[in-house]
Short mmCIF file of C-alpha atoms in Angstrom, two decimals:
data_model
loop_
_atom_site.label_atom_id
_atom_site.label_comp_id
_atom_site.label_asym_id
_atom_site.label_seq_id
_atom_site.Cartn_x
_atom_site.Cartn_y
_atom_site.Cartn_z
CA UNK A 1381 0.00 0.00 0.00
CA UNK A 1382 1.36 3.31 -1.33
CA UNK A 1383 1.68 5.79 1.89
CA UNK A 1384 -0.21 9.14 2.11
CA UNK A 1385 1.46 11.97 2.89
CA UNK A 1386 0.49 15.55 3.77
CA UNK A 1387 2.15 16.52 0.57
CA UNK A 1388 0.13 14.01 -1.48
CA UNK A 1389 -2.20 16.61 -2.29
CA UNK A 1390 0.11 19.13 -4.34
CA UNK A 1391 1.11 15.79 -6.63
CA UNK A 1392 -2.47 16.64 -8.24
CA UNK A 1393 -2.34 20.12 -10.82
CA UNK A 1394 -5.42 21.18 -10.59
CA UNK A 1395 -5.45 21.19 -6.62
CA UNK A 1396 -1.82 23.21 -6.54
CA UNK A 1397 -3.77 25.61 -8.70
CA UNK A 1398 -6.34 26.01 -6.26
CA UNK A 1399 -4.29 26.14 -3.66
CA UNK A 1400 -1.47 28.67 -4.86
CA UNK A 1401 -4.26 30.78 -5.86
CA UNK A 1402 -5.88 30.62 -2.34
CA UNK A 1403 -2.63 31.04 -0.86
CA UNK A 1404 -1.97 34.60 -3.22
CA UNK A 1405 -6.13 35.72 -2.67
CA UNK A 1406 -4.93 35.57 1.35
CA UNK A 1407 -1.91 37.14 1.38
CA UNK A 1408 -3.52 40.19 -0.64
CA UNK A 1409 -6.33 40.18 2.06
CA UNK A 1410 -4.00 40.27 5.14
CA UNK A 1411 -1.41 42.93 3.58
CA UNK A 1412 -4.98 45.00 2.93
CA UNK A 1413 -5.94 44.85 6.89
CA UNK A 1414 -1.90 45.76 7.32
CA UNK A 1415 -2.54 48.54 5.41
CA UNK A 1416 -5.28 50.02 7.67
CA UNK A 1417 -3.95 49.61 10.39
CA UNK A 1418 -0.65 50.82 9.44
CA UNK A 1419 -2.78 54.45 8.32
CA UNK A 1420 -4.69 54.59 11.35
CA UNK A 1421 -1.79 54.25 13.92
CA UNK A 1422 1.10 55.95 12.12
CA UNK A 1423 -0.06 58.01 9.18
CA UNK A 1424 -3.24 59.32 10.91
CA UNK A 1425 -1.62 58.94 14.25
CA UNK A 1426 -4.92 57.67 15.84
CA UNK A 1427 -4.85 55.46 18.97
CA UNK A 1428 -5.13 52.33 20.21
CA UNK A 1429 -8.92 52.69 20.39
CA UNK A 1430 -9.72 53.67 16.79
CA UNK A 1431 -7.58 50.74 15.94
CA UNK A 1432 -10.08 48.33 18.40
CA UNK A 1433 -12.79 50.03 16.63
CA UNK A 1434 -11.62 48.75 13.12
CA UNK A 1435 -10.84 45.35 14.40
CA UNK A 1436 -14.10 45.47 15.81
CA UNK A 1437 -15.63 46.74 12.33
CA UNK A 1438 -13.76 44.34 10.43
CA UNK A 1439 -14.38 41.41 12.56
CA UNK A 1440 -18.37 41.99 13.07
CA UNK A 1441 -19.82 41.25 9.94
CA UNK A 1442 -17.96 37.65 9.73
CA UNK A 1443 -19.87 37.33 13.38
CA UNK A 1444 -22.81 37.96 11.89
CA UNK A 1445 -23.03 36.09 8.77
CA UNK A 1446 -21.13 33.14 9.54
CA UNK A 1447 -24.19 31.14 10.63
CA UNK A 1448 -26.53 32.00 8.03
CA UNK A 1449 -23.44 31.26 5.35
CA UNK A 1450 -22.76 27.71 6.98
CA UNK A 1451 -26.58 26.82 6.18
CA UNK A 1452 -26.48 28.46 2.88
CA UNK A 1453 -23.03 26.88 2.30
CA UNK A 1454 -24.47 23.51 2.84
CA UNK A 1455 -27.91 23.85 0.45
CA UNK A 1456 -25.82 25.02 -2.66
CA UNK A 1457 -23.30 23.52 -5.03
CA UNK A 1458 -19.89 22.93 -3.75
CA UNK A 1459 -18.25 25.00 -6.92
CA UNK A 1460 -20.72 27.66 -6.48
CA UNK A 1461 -19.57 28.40 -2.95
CA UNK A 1462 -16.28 28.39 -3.31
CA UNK A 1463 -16.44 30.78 -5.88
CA UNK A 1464 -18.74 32.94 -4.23
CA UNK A 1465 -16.10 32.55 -1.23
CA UNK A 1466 -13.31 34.54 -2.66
CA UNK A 1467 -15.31 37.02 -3.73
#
C-alpha cells in the first residue's frame, strides 16, 4: 500500500492551482488589513482605540453572517460556494 502523505495533495495540478491561488487571494487580504492599520496608527496617528474600533468593524460582519453562510453553504453547489467565497 502506497503511503499518504500531507504533501500528497500538491502531486495533483489542478489542486496546486487552487491552492497557490488561495494562498496569493490571502496574502492580498491580510497585507490589505496591514494597510489600515498601518494608516490609522502611524499616518493618521490615531490610537489604540480607533484601531479596536476597526478590528471590531472588520471582525463583526464575519460574526454575523457566519451562521446563516454555513446553512447556505451547505444547500448550494460545492463549486458555487467556493467561488462565491473569494469574492
Amino acid at each position: 500500500m502506497k503511503r499518504l502523505t500531507i504533501l500528497a495533495p500538491l502531486q495533483q495540478r489542478p489542486f496546486r492551482l487552487l491552492f497557490s491561488g488561495q494562498v496569493i487571494s490571502d496574502l492580498g487580504d491580510w497585507l490589505d488589513t496591514i494597510a489600515l492599520f498601518t494608516l490609522i496608527v502611524y499616518r493618521w496617528n490615531m490610537g489604540a482605540s480607533a484601531l479596536a474600533t476597526l478590528s471590531v468593524a472588520l471582525a463583526l460582519p464575519w460574526a454575523v453572517i457566519a451562521p446563516l453562510a454555513g446553512v447556505w453553504a451547505d444547500r448550494w453547489p460545492r463549486k458555487t460556494v467556493m467561488i462565491g467565497a473569494d469574492l
